[in-house]
Short mmCIF file of C-alpha atoms in Angstrom, two decimals:
data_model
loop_
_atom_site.label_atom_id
_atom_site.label_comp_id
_atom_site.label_asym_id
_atom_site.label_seq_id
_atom_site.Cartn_x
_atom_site.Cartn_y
_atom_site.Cartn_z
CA UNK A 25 82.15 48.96 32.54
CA UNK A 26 79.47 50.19 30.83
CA UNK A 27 75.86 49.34 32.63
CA UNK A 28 72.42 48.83 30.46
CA UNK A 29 69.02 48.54 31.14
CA UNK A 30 66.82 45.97 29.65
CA UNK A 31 65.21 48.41 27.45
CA UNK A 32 68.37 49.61 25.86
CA UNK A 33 69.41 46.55 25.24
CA UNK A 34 66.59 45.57 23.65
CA UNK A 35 66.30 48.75 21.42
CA UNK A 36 69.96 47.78 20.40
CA UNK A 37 68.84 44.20 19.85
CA UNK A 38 65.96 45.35 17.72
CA UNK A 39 68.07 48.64 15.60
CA UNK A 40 70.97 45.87 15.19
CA UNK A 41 68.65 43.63 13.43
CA UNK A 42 66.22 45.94 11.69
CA UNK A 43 68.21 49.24 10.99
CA UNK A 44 71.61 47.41 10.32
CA UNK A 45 70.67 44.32 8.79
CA UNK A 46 72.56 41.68 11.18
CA UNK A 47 69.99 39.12 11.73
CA UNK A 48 69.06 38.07 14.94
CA UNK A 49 70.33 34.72 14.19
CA UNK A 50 74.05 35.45 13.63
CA UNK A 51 73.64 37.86 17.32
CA UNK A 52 72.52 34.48 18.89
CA UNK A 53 75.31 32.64 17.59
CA UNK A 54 77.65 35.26 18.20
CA UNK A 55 76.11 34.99 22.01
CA UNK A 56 76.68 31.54 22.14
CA UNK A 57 80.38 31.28 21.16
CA UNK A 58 81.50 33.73 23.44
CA UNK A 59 79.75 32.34 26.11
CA UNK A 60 81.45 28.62 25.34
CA UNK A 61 84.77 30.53 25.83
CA UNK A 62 83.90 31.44 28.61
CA UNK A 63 82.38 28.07 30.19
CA UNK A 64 85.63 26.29 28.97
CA UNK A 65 87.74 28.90 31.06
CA UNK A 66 85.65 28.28 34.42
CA UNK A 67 85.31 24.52 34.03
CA UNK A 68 86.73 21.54 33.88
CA UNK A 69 84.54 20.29 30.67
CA UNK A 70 87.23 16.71 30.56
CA UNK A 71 84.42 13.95 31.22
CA UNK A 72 81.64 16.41 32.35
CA UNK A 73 77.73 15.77 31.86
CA UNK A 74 76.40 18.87 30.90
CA UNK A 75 72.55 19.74 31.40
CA UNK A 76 71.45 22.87 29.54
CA UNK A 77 68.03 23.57 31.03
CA UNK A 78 66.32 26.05 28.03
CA UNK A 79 63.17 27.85 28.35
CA UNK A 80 61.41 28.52 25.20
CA UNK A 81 62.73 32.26 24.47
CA UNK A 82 66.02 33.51 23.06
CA UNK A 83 67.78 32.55 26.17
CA UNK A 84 66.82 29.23 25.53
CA UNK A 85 68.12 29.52 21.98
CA UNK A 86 71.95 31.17 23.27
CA UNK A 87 71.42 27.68 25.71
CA UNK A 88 71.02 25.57 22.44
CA UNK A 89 73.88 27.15 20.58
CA UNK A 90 75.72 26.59 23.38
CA UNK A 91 75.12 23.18 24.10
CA UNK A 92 75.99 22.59 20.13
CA UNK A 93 79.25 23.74 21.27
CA UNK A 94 79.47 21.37 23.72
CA UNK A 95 78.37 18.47 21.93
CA UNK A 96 81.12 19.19 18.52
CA UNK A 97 83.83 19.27 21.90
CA UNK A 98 83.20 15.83 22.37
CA UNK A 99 81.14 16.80 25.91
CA UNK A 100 78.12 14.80 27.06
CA UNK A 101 75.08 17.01 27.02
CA UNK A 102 71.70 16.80 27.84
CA UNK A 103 69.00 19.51 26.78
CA UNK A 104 66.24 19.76 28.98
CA UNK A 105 63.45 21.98 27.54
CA UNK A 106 60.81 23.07 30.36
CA UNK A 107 58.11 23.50 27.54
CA UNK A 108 57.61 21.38 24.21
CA UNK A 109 59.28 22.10 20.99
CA UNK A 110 56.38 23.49 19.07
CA UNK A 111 56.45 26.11 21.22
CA UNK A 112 59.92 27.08 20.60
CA UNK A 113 59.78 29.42 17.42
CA UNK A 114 61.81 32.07 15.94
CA UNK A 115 65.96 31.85 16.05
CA UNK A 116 65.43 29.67 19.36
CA UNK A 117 63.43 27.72 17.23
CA UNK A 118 65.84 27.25 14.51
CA UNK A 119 69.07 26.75 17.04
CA UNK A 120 66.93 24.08 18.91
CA UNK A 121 66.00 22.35 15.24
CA UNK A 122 70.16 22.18 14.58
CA UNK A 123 70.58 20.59 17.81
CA UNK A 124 68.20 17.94 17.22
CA UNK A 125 70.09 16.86 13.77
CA UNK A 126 72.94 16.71 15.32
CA UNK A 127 71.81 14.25 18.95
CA UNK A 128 71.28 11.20 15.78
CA UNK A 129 75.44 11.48 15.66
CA UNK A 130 76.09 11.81 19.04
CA UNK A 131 75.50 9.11 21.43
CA UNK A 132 76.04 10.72 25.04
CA UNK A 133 73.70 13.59 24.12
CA UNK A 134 69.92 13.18 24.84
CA UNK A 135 66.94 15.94 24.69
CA UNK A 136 64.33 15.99 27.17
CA UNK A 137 60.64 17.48 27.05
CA UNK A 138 59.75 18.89 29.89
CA UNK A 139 56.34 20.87 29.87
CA UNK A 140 54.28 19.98 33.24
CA UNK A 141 54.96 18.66 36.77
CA UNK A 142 54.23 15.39 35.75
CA UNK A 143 57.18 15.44 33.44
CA UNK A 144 59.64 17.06 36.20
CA UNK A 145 59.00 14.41 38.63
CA UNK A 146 59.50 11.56 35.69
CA UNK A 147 62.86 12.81 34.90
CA UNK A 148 64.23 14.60 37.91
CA UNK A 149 66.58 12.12 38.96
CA UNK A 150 68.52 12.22 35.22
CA UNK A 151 68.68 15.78 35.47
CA UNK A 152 70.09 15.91 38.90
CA UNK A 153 72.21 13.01 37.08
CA UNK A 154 74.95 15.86 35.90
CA UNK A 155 78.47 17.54 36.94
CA UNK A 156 77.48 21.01 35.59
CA UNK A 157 74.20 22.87 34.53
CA UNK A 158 73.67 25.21 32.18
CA UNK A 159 70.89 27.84 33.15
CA UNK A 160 69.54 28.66 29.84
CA UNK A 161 65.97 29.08 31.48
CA UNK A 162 65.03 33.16 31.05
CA UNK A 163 67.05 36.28 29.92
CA UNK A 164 66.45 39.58 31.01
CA UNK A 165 63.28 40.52 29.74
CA UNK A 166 61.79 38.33 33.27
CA UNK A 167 59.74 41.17 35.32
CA UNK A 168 57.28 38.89 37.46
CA UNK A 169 57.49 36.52 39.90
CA UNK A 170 59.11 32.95 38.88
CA UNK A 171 56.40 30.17 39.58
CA UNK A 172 55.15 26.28 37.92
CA UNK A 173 57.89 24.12 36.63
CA UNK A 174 60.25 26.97 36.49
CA UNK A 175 60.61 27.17 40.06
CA UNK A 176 60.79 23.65 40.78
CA UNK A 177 63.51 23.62 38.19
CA UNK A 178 65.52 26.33 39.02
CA UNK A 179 65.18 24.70 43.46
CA UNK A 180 65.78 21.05 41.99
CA UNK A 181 69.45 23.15 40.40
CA UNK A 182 70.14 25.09 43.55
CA UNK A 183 69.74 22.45 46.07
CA UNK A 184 72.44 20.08 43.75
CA UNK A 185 75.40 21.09 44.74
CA UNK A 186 76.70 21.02 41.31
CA UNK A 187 78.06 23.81 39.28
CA UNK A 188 75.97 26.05 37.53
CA UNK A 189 76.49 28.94 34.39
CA UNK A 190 74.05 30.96 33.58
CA UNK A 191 73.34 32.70 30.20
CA UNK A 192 73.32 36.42 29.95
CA UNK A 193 71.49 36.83 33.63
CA UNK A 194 71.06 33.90 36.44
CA UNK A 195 67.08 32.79 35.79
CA UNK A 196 64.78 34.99 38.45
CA UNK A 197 67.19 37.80 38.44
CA UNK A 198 65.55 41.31 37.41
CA UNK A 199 67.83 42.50 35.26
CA UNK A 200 67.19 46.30 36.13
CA UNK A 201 66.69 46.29 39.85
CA UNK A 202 68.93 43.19 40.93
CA UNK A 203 65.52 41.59 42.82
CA UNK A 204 64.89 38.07 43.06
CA UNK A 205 61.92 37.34 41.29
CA UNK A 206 60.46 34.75 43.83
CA UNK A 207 63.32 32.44 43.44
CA UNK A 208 66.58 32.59 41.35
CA UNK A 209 69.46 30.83 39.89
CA UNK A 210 72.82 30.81 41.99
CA UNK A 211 75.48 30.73 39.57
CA UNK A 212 78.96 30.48 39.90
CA UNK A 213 79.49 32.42 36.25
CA UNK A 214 77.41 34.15 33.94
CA UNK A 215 78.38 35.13 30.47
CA UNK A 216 76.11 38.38 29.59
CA UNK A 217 75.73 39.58 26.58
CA UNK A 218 76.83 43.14 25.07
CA UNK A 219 77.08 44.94 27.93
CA UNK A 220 76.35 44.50 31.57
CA UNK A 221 73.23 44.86 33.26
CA UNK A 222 71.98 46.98 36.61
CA UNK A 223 70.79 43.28 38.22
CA UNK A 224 74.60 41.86 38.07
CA UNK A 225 75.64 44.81 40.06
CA UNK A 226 72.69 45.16 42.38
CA UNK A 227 72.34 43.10 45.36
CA UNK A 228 71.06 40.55 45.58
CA UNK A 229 71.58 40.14 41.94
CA UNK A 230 75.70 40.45 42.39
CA UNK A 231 75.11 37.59 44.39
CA UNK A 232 73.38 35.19 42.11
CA UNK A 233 75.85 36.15 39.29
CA UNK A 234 78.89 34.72 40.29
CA UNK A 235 81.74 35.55 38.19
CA UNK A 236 80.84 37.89 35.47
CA UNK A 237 82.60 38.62 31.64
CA UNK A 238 80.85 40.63 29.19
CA UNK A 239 80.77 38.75 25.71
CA UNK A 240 80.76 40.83 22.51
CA UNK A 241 78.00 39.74 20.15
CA UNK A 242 78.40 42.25 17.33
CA UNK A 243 76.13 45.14 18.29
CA UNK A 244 77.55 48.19 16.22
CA UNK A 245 79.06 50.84 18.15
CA UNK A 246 76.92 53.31 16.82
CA UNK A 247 73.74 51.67 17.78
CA UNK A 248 74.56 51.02 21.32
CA UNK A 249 75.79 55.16 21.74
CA UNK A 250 72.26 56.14 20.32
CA UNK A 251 70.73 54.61 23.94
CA UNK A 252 72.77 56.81 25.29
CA UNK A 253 73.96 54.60 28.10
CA UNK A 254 74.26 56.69 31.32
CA UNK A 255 75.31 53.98 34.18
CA UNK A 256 79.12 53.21 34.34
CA UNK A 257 80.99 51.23 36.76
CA UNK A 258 84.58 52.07 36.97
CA UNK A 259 87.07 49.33 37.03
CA UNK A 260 90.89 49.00 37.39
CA UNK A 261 91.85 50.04 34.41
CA UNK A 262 89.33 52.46 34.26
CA UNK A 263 91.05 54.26 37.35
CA UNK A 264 94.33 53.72 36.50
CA UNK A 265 93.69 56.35 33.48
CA UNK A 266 93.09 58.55 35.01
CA UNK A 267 95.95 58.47 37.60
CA UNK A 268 98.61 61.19 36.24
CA UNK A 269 102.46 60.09 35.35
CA UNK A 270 104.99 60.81 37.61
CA UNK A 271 108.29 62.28 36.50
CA UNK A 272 111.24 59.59 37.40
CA UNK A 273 113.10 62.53 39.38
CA UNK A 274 110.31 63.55 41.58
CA UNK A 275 110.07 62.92 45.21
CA UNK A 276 107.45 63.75 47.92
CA UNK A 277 107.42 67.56 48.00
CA UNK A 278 106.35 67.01 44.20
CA UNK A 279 103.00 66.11 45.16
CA UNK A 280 102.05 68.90 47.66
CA UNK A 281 100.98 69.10 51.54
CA UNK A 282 97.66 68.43 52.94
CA UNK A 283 96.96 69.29 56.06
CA UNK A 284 93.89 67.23 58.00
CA UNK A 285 92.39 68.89 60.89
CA UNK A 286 90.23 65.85 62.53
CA UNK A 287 89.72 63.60 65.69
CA UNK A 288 88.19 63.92 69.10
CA UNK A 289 87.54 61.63 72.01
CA UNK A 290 85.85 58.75 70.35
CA UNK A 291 86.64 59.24 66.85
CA UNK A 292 90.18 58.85 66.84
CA UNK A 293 89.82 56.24 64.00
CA UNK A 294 88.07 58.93 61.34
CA UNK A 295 91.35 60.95 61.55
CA UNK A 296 93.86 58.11 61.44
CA UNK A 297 91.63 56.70 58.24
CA UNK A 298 91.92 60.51 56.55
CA UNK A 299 95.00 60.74 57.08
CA UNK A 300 96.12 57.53 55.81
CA UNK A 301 93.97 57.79 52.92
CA UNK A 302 95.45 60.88 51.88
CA UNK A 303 98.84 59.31 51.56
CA UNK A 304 97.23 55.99 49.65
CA UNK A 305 95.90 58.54 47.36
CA UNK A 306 98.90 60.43 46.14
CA UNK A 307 99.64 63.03 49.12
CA UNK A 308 103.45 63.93 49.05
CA UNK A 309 103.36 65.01 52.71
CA UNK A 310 100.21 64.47 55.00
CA UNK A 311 100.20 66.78 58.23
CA UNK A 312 97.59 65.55 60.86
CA UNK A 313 96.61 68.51 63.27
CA UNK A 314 94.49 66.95 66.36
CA UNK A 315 93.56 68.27 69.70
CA UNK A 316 96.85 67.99 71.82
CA UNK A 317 96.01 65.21 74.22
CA UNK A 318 94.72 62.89 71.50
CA UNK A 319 98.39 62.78 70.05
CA UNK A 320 99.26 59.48 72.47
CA UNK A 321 96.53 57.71 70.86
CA UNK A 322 96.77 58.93 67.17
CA UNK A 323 100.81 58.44 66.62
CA UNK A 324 100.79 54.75 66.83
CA UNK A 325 97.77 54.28 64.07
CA UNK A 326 99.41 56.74 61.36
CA UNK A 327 103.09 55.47 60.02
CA UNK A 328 103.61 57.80 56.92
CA UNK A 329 101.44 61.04 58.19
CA UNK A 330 102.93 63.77 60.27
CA UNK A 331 101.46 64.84 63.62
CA UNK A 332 101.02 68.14 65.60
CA UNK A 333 99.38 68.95 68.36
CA UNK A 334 96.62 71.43 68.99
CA UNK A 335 94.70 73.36 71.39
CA UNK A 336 91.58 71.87 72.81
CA UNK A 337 87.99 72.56 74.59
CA UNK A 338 87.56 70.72 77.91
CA UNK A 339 85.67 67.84 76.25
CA UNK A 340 88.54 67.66 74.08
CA UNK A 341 87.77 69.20 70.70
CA UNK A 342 89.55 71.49 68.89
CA UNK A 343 89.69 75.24 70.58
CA UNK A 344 89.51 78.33 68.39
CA UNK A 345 92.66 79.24 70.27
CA UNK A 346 94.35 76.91 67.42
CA UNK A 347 93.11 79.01 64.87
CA UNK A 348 96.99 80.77 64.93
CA UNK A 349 98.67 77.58 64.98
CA UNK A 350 96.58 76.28 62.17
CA UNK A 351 96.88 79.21 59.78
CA UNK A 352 100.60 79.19 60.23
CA UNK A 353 100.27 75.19 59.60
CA UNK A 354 98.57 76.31 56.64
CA UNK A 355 101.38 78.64 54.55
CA UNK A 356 103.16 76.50 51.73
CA UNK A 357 100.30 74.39 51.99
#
């Protein structure tokens, strides 16, 4: 998995757009779908009420496409916007505009101004009023600490009990450094977009993400390699590359002899754990050398190893007298 930081993806955001021609627009929607795939995998949406909380940015906007979504499925959904709409301009602007044609044909929807205190407290029991909240509330551009309505918000969703996805990054998260911004979002999923970022790796961030899936929103590949993207997190499949064939006649002296010289009085567990992990890792044979009067204690935790004993120092440590015995250990090794 390939790891960004917010200024990469925003250079890709801006080259995508400017240098390619793909209007910000179409990334938005494109941000929006995948992340509905995504909400319909981890949730029962069958006779939810949905709350998408929006701020006034472009993670606002992905939380209005989304909720558009929602509303064509048939799903009750609310839109709570902690600002007012005149203050929601660009492609947020234009997703929020499409969402409020469409409320006049669908009767379970409703959208909800929220810009001050006063306006929180008016309407806090129909927000809490919901099975599943969308955190639509900031992306990762946040760098300072969360405070005003925003906090109250994102307490008032953490203190429900109900479900909650977040868009791109949980709200409060930084999205380079993984810090909680004062307060954050605790999300059981979060559909980010593009690629992933340091703060849904990072702790605490990992925590606050919940489930994570990487949605592809269209940036070309040759616009994200420009960045130069130098964080990578391996993953299953990612290992499992890497992990040579082997041959359908081969057997355990196709895969060579290690030979672990460990343990002492108190760290029997270090050489058992080497040991062991040698075989896990692909070891044909494993021979375990350990001072000789450990070898009561050490046979019992290793199964697929071999033991030997060696010489020791009177507080139990290997003794250069085993250097013989070693080398000899060591020939065909």
């Amino acid at each position: 998995m390939i790891i960004v930081t917010t200024r990469q993806m925003q250079q890709m955001d801006k080259n995508t757009i400017e240098s390619f021609g793909i209007p910000g627009r179409v990334l938005m929607e494109n941000a929006g779908r995948g992340a509905i795939e995504m909400l319909s995998e981890h949730f029962d949406l069958e006779g939810a009420r949905v709350a998408v909380v929006a701020g006034r940015g472009n993670n606002g906007g992905d939380g209005f496409v989304i909720g558009r979504y929602l509303m064509e499925m048939g799903v009750s959904v609310s839109f709570f916007l902690l600002s007012t709409r005149d203050r929601v301009q660009g492609d947020a602007g234009a997703n929020m505009d499409l969402v409020l044609e469409l409320l006049a044909e669908h009767a379970l929807s409703q959208f909800i101004e929220i810009p001050d205190k006063d306006a929180l407290e008016a309407v806090t029991e129909i927000l809490l009023d919901h099975d599943l909240f969308v955190d639509a509330i900031f992306g990762t551009g946040l760098n300072s600490d969360v405070r005003g309505i925003y906090r109250d918000v994102i307490e008032l969703i953490n203190n429900s009990g109900k479900a909650v996805f977040s868009v791109d990054i949980p709200s409060g998260i930084n999205a380079d450094t993984g810090a909680v911004c004062g307060v954050a979002i605790q999300a059981d999923a979060t559909a980010t977009f593009a690629f992933a970022k340091a703060g849904h790796i990072l702790h605490p961030g990992n925590f606050h993400t919940g489930d994570l899936e990487v949605v592809d929103i269209g940036i070309p590949g040759h616009i994200a390699k420009a960045q130069s993207p130098h964080i990578f997190l391996p993953e299953p499949h990612d290992i499992a590359g890497l992990i040579p064939a082997r041959a359908f006649n081969a057997h355990k002296g196709s895969f060579g002899h290690l030979l672990v010289l460990a343990g002492s009085p108190g760290k029997t567990g270090a050489a058992a754990l080497c040991a062991n992990a040698a075989m896990r890792s692909g070891a044909g044979l494993v021979t375990l050398g350990v001072p000789e009067k450990l070898m009561p204690v050490m046979e019992p935790m290793v199964v697929e190893p071999m033991t030997t004993a060696l010489a020791q120092t009177s507080s139990g440590a290997l003794d250069a007298a085993a250097l013989d015995d070693i080398i000899t250990l060591l020939a065909d090794k």
